[in-house]
């Protein structure tokens, strides 16, 4: 699941849901009031036209990163049921959107196409095809990301117009990174092999295997196994996965192990400023000032705009 495809609101028990009304145990027994659900097939229907107008405004807000405009479309008790089964509230969802849009350099195309519309009084459920193609920062570079999803979006008519109520039943479609199909259940990685949903034995990241070996047998055993795993048809290696493994080990206070993994990344990607930046941080954490300076300096040589490395060098040299 990825950006702008999971937004939702759980309808209140007193309101009329698209399928049926809900009666709680505390209600006095009596007639159950139901609105008459209408399946709308005509795009000239007033509610369909109102939904289309809202989706057009949302698309424009996404293009312009107009957060205030975008967030105004969500009700205060907004919730979303994401594909993992988790339920996010309005604050969690908007924080996710803000952070995600910060990585987007340009929206090439975004749309929500209504496939089915059910109207029930002042509520409506639109099943939409959501498409979002953008230039997004991935592994330190702007790359074209294309995502598609079909989802149910529940809307509520308020005095301020129709507002997004709930999004659920999210079904992710094909996603592409620089034209290569990818699995959105995993972090975006430009070096990952093309995703084939019909492959019974897809290649796995070598970092996962290394982590298991480190935990079971230690870093020396992992380093010995690395060469064989790298040549195996069962695993693939990428800069971002080794970098992530190194930081995972740092977070576990396994600094020596992290340094060795970062050194593997330097060996594999000697022209990447990021790998030297990470190794410099590990050495600094370990108290190796001179080695930290040496690696941060190399990071700046490869990328003069690496502000993190520049600041770290100033800090280290001032000590």
Tab-separated table of C-alpha atoms in Angstrom:
chain	number	residue	atom	x	y	z
A	1	UNK	CA	0.000	0.000	0.000
A	2	UNK	CA	1.298	3.432	-0.826
A	3	UNK	CA	0.537	7.139	-0.972
A	4	UNK	CA	-2.936	8.544	-1.315
A	5	UNK	CA	-4.651	5.178	-1.554
A	6	UNK	CA	-5.877	4.663	2.000
A	7	UNK	CA	-8.249	7.179	3.540
A	8	UNK	CA	-11.408	6.331	5.496
A	9	UNK	CA	-14.219	7.133	7.910
A	10	UNK	CA	-16.270	4.618	9.908
A	11	UNK	CA	-19.887	5.624	9.632
A	12	UNK	CA	-21.672	6.433	12.888
A	13	UNK	CA	-24.199	3.897	14.135
A	14	UNK	CA	-26.990	6.400	13.873
A	15	UNK	CA	-26.414	7.049	10.187
A	16	UNK	CA	-27.665	5.065	7.269
A	17	UNK	CA	-24.882	2.947	5.726
A	18	UNK	CA	-24.845	2.101	2.058
A	19	UNK	CA	-25.798	-1.513	2.651
A	20	UNK	CA	-28.080	-1.302	5.686
A	21	UNK	CA	-28.733	0.529	8.916
A	22	UNK	CA	-27.158	-0.741	12.163
A	23	UNK	CA	-29.047	-1.128	15.435
A	24	UNK	CA	-27.094	-1.289	18.706
A	25	UNK	CA	-28.037	-3.295	21.782
A	26	UNK	CA	-28.864	-0.047	23.604
A	27	UNK	CA	-31.566	1.007	21.126
A	28	UNK	CA	-35.230	0.609	21.999
A	29	UNK	CA	-36.753	-2.207	19.953
A	30	UNK	CA	-38.876	-0.907	17.152
A	31	UNK	CA	-38.995	-0.472	13.408
A	32	UNK	CA	-35.572	-0.350	11.731
A	33	UNK	CA	-35.432	2.667	9.451
A	34	UNK	CA	-33.626	2.139	6.184
A	35	UNK	CA	-33.045	4.552	3.373
A	36	UNK	CA	-33.593	3.234	-0.103
A	37	UNK	CA	-30.191	2.677	-1.663
A	38	UNK	CA	-29.956	3.870	-5.233
A	39	UNK	CA	-27.362	2.503	-7.622
A	40	UNK	CA	-26.461	5.389	-9.899
A	41	UNK	CA	-25.352	4.579	-13.433
A	42	UNK	CA	-25.832	7.960	-15.076
A	43	UNK	CA	-22.823	10.290	-14.783
A	44	UNK	CA	-25.193	13.250	-15.135
A	45	UNK	CA	-26.820	12.384	-11.783
A	46	UNK	CA	-26.395	15.283	-9.298
A	47	UNK	CA	-24.492	13.181	-6.748
A	48	UNK	CA	-22.214	11.680	-9.410
A	49	UNK	CA	-21.454	15.177	-10.699
A	50	UNK	CA	-20.799	16.368	-7.125
A	51	UNK	CA	-18.389	13.463	-6.536
A	52	UNK	CA	-16.571	14.159	-9.781
A	53	UNK	CA	-16.207	17.806	-8.808
A	54	UNK	CA	-14.722	16.852	-5.427
A	55	UNK	CA	-12.297	14.411	-7.031
A	56	UNK	CA	-11.178	17.118	-9.473
A	57	UNK	CA	-10.453	19.448	-6.539
A	58	UNK	CA	-8.561	16.706	-4.714
A	59	UNK	CA	-6.435	16.051	-7.817
A	60	UNK	CA	-5.573	19.735	-8.096
A	61	UNK	CA	-4.693	19.900	-4.393
A	62	UNK	CA	-2.370	16.904	-4.802
A	63	UNK	CA	-0.647	18.513	-7.792
A	64	UNK	CA	-0.116	21.751	-5.895
A	65	UNK	CA	0.573	20.055	-2.544
A	66	UNK	CA	-2.121	22.286	-1.099
A	67	UNK	CA	-2.389	20.485	2.228
A	68	UNK	CA	-5.056	22.722	3.774
A	69	UNK	CA	-7.303	22.267	0.745
A	70	UNK	CA	-6.673	18.524	0.626
A	71	UNK	CA	-7.263	17.953	4.332
A	72	UNK	CA	-10.535	19.908	4.269
A	73	UNK	CA	-12.132	17.041	2.333
A	74	UNK	CA	-11.920	14.712	5.357
A	75	UNK	CA	-14.400	14.668	8.215
A	76	UNK	CA	-13.175	15.098	11.832
A	77	UNK	CA	-13.890	11.438	12.694
A	78	UNK	CA	-12.232	10.233	9.521
A	79	UNK	CA	-10.809	6.701	9.586
A	80	UNK	CA	-9.253	4.346	7.056
A	81	UNK	CA	-8.916	0.588	7.035
A	82	UNK	CA	-5.610	-0.154	5.355
A	83	UNK	CA	-4.889	-3.490	3.617
A	84	UNK	CA	-3.026	-4.803	6.686
A	85	UNK	CA	-6.260	-4.555	8.680
A	86	UNK	CA	-5.105	-1.582	10.734
A	87	UNK	CA	-7.491	1.337	11.199
A	88	UNK	CA	-5.972	4.812	11.025
A	89	UNK	CA	-7.643	7.934	12.346
A	90	UNK	CA	-7.664	11.308	10.626
A	91	UNK	CA	-4.440	12.530	12.237
A	92	UNK	CA	-2.497	9.384	11.322
A	93	UNK	CA	-3.731	9.495	7.751
A	94	UNK	CA	-2.983	13.166	7.191
A	95	UNK	CA	0.493	12.776	8.675
A	96	UNK	CA	1.103	9.867	6.292
A	97	UNK	CA	-0.048	11.964	3.340
A	98	UNK	CA	2.045	14.974	4.305
A	99	UNK	CA	5.201	12.890	4.714
A	100	UNK	CA	4.551	11.016	1.494
A	101	UNK	CA	3.876	14.095	-0.601
A	102	UNK	CA	7.111	15.622	0.688
A	103	UNK	CA	8.944	12.946	-1.361
A	104	UNK	CA	7.042	13.828	-4.538
A	105	UNK	CA	8.733	16.267	-6.901
A	106	UNK	CA	5.991	16.393	-9.507
A	107	UNK	CA	2.600	14.799	-10.052
A	108	UNK	CA	2.344	13.728	-13.676
A	109	UNK	CA	-1.203	12.377	-13.475
A	110	UNK	CA	-3.692	11.734	-10.710
A	111	UNK	CA	-7.319	10.733	-10.986
A	112	UNK	CA	-10.198	8.971	-9.258
A	113	UNK	CA	-12.535	7.384	-11.791
A	114	UNK	CA	-15.936	6.353	-10.462
A	115	UNK	CA	-16.718	2.744	-11.382
A	116	UNK	CA	-19.842	2.361	-9.250
A	117	UNK	CA	-21.881	4.766	-7.161
A	118	UNK	CA	-24.445	3.910	-4.480
A	119	UNK	CA	-26.440	6.751	-2.908
A	120	UNK	CA	-28.289	6.411	0.384
A	121	UNK	CA	-29.767	9.685	1.614
A	122	UNK	CA	-26.952	12.037	2.576
A	123	UNK	CA	-24.337	9.326	2.149
A	124	UNK	CA	-22.739	7.872	-0.934
A	125	UNK	CA	-20.278	5.072	-1.609
A	126	UNK	CA	-18.094	5.451	-4.676
A	127	UNK	CA	-16.017	2.551	-5.909
A	128	UNK	CA	-13.161	4.283	-7.665
A	129	UNK	CA	-10.118	3.469	-9.732
A	130	UNK	CA	-7.361	5.618	-8.311
A	131	UNK	CA	-4.305	6.330	-10.448
A	132	UNK	CA	-1.301	8.379	-9.404
A	133	UNK	CA	1.813	8.794	-11.547
A	134	UNK	CA	4.560	11.001	-10.143
A	135	UNK	CA	8.254	11.786	-9.937
A	136	UNK	CA	9.207	10.737	-6.431
A	137	UNK	CA	12.464	10.585	-4.501
A	138	UNK	CA	13.543	6.950	-4.230
A	139	UNK	CA	17.028	5.973	-3.032
A	140	UNK	CA	18.120	9.589	-3.235
A	141	UNK	CA	17.048	10.194	-6.830
A	142	UNK	CA	13.814	11.353	-8.510
A	143	UNK	CA	12.146	8.388	-10.174
A	144	UNK	CA	8.853	7.791	-11.939
A	145	UNK	CA	6.413	5.896	-9.708
A	146	UNK	CA	3.037	4.690	-10.987
A	147	UNK	CA	0.423	3.239	-8.641
A	148	UNK	CA	-3.128	2.046	-9.243
A	149	UNK	CA	-5.805	0.897	-6.813
A	150	UNK	CA	-9.530	0.219	-6.635
A	151	UNK	CA	-11.226	1.158	-3.371
A	152	UNK	CA	-14.566	2.022	-1.792
A	153	UNK	CA	-14.844	5.623	-0.640
A	154	UNK	CA	-17.706	6.583	1.635
A	155	UNK	CA	-18.824	10.207	1.463
A	156	UNK	CA	-21.068	12.235	3.753
A	157	UNK	CA	-23.026	15.311	2.732
A	158	UNK	CA	-22.381	18.154	5.201
A	159	UNK	CA	-23.372	21.841	5.289
A	160	UNK	CA	-19.969	22.484	3.671
A	161	UNK	CA	-20.544	20.004	0.890
A	162	UNK	CA	-19.606	16.365	0.368
A	163	UNK	CA	-16.685	15.175	2.460
A	164	UNK	CA	-14.700	11.968	2.348
A	165	UNK	CA	-16.002	9.667	5.011
A	166	UNK	CA	-14.386	6.240	4.827
A	167	UNK	CA	-12.150	4.341	2.477
A	168	UNK	CA	-11.955	0.578	2.717
A	169	UNK	CA	-11.873	-2.499	0.491
A	170	UNK	CA	-8.569	-1.264	-0.929
A	171	UNK	CA	-7.257	-3.512	-3.697
A	172	UNK	CA	-3.868	-2.517	-5.037
A	173	UNK	CA	-3.239	-2.869	-8.748
A	174	UNK	CA	-0.024	-3.012	-10.738
A	175	UNK	CA	2.679	-0.567	-9.648
A	176	UNK	CA	5.766	0.505	-11.568
A	177	UNK	CA	9.097	2.126	-10.733
A	178	UNK	CA	10.800	3.633	-13.785
A	179	UNK	CA	8.697	1.320	-15.945
A	180	UNK	CA	9.548	-1.826	-13.961
A	181	UNK	CA	6.795	-3.619	-12.071
A	182	UNK	CA	7.309	-3.609	-8.310
A	183	UNK	CA	5.686	-5.132	-5.229
A	184	UNK	CA	4.243	-2.323	-3.115
A	185	UNK	CA	4.120	-4.498	-0.027
A	186	UNK	CA	7.900	-3.969	0.111
A	187	UNK	CA	9.960	-0.762	0.198
A	188	UNK	CA	10.604	0.802	-3.195
A	189	UNK	CA	14.047	-0.203	-4.417
A	190	UNK	CA	15.288	0.671	-7.936
A	191	UNK	CA	17.612	-2.362	-7.950
A	192	UNK	CA	15.027	-4.964	-7.030
A	193	UNK	CA	14.274	-7.494	-9.825
A	194	UNK	CA	11.050	-6.899	-11.718
A	195	UNK	CA	8.071	-8.191	-9.731
A	196	UNK	CA	6.326	-11.219	-11.162
A	197	UNK	CA	3.230	-12.114	-9.106
A	198	UNK	CA	3.208	-15.577	-10.736
A	199	UNK	CA	6.802	-16.461	-9.827
A	200	UNK	CA	6.649	-19.130	-7.076
A	201	UNK	CA	10.246	-18.428	-5.998
A	202	UNK	CA	11.105	-14.761	-6.462
A	203	UNK	CA	14.589	-13.595	-5.518
A	204	UNK	CA	14.884	-12.415	-1.928
A	205	UNK	CA	16.986	-9.509	-0.593
A	206	UNK	CA	20.364	-10.729	0.554
A	207	UNK	CA	20.084	-8.402	3.560
A	208	UNK	CA	17.347	-10.607	5.026
A	209	UNK	CA	19.587	-13.659	4.854
A	210	UNK	CA	22.537	-11.738	6.296
A	211	UNK	CA	20.480	-10.501	9.221
A	212	UNK	CA	19.410	-14.033	10.123
A	213	UNK	CA	23.013	-15.264	9.949
A	214	UNK	CA	24.242	-12.354	12.077
A	215	UNK	CA	21.644	-13.102	14.728
A	216	UNK	CA	22.337	-16.853	14.729
A	217	UNK	CA	26.066	-17.146	14.046
A	218	UNK	CA	27.618	-13.673	14.189
A	219	UNK	CA	28.982	-11.126	11.753
A	220	UNK	CA	32.042	-13.172	10.735
A	221	UNK	CA	29.855	-16.008	9.504
A	222	UNK	CA	27.634	-13.522	7.658
A	223	UNK	CA	30.629	-11.971	5.888
A	224	UNK	CA	31.844	-15.422	4.826
A	225	UNK	CA	28.383	-16.294	3.472
A	226	UNK	CA	27.910	-12.972	1.661
A	227	UNK	CA	29.985	-13.842	-1.429
A	228	UNK	CA	28.107	-17.071	-2.057
A	229	UNK	CA	24.714	-15.501	-1.417
A	230	UNK	CA	25.559	-12.648	-3.763
A	231	UNK	CA	26.216	-15.095	-6.611
A	232	UNK	CA	23.150	-17.202	-5.857
A	233	UNK	CA	20.096	-17.121	-8.071
A	234	UNK	CA	17.963	-16.997	-4.934
A	235	UNK	CA	19.061	-13.541	-3.738
A	236	UNK	CA	19.678	-10.046	-5.035
A	237	UNK	CA	21.835	-7.235	-3.666
A	238	UNK	CA	21.032	-3.538	-3.626
A	239	UNK	CA	22.529	-0.447	-2.051
A	240	UNK	CA	19.352	0.535	-0.237
A	241	UNK	CA	18.778	-2.888	1.383
A	242	UNK	CA	22.362	-3.121	2.697
A	243	UNK	CA	22.085	0.443	3.953
A	244	UNK	CA	18.811	-0.381	5.707
A	245	UNK	CA	20.399	-3.467	7.281
A	246	UNK	CA	23.276	-1.386	8.593
A	247	UNK	CA	20.935	1.102	10.232
A	248	UNK	CA	18.830	-1.720	11.622
A	249	UNK	CA	21.935	-3.078	13.335
A	250	UNK	CA	22.864	0.404	14.588
A	251	UNK	CA	19.432	0.741	16.153
A	252	UNK	CA	20.088	-2.547	17.971
A	253	UNK	CA	23.406	-1.176	19.321
A	254	UNK	CA	25.292	-3.672	17.153
A	255	UNK	CA	27.737	-1.015	15.962
A	256	UNK	CA	30.601	-3.320	14.941
A	257	UNK	CA	28.227	-5.411	12.845
A	258	UNK	CA	26.757	-2.290	11.262
A	259	UNK	CA	30.228	-1.037	10.309
A	260	UNK	CA	30.993	-4.306	8.514
A	261	UNK	CA	27.720	-4.162	6.558
A	262	UNK	CA	28.315	-0.530	5.575
A	263	UNK	CA	31.811	-1.522	4.426
A	264	UNK	CA	30.245	-4.144	2.148
A	265	UNK	CA	28.085	-1.396	0.675
A	266	UNK	CA	31.129	0.825	0.069
A	267	UNK	CA	32.804	-2.071	-1.700
A	268	UNK	CA	29.762	-2.726	-3.881
A	269	UNK	CA	28.891	0.938	-4.596
A	270	UNK	CA	32.128	2.967	-4.406
A	271	UNK	CA	30.667	5.908	-6.366
A	272	UNK	CA	27.690	6.419	-4.054
A	273	UNK	CA	27.979	9.312	-1.612
A	274	UNK	CA	25.298	7.776	0.577
A	275	UNK	CA	27.279	4.634	1.449
A	276	UNK	CA	30.214	6.720	2.750
A	277	UNK	CA	27.812	8.953	4.671
A	278	UNK	CA	26.352	5.894	6.423
A	279	UNK	CA	29.760	4.391	7.164
A	280	UNK	CA	30.907	7.744	8.538
A	281	UNK	CA	27.930	7.808	10.900
A	282	UNK	CA	28.694	4.287	12.129
A	283	UNK	CA	32.319	5.168	12.784
A	284	UNK	CA	31.246	8.327	14.610
A	285	UNK	CA	28.869	6.270	16.757
A	286	UNK	CA	31.769	3.946	17.516
A	287	UNK	CA	33.985	6.855	18.530
A	288	UNK	CA	36.369	6.504	15.554
A	289	UNK	CA	36.716	10.200	14.767
A	290	UNK	CA	39.382	9.991	12.057
A	291	UNK	CA	37.604	7.225	10.130
A	292	UNK	CA	34.326	9.124	10.455
A	293	UNK	CA	35.942	12.270	9.009
A	294	UNK	CA	37.533	10.294	6.180
A	295	UNK	CA	34.218	8.785	5.098
A	296	UNK	CA	32.180	11.955	5.487
A	297	UNK	CA	34.816	13.756	3.404
A	298	UNK	CA	34.480	11.161	0.661
A	299	UNK	CA	30.693	11.571	0.763
A	300	UNK	CA	31.081	15.309	0.177
A	301	UNK	CA	33.582	14.732	-2.651
A	302	UNK	CA	31.023	12.556	-4.418
A	303	UNK	CA	28.105	14.852	-3.642
A	304	UNK	CA	28.873	18.450	-2.735
A	305	UNK	CA	25.198	18.981	-1.839
A	306	UNK	CA	25.272	16.378	0.938
A	307	UNK	CA	24.371	18.769	3.745
A	308	UNK	CA	24.317	16.018	6.378
A	309	UNK	CA	27.937	15.054	5.696
A	310	UNK	CA	28.999	18.716	5.605
A	311	UNK	CA	27.425	19.373	9.004
A	312	UNK	CA	28.943	16.233	10.495
A	313	UNK	CA	32.398	17.258	9.265
A	314	UNK	CA	32.039	20.662	10.918
A	315	UNK	CA	30.952	18.997	14.142
A	316	UNK	CA	33.789	16.449	14.152
A	317	UNK	CA	36.486	18.954	13.287
A	318	UNK	CA	35.310	21.282	16.028
A	319	UNK	CA	35.867	18.597	18.662
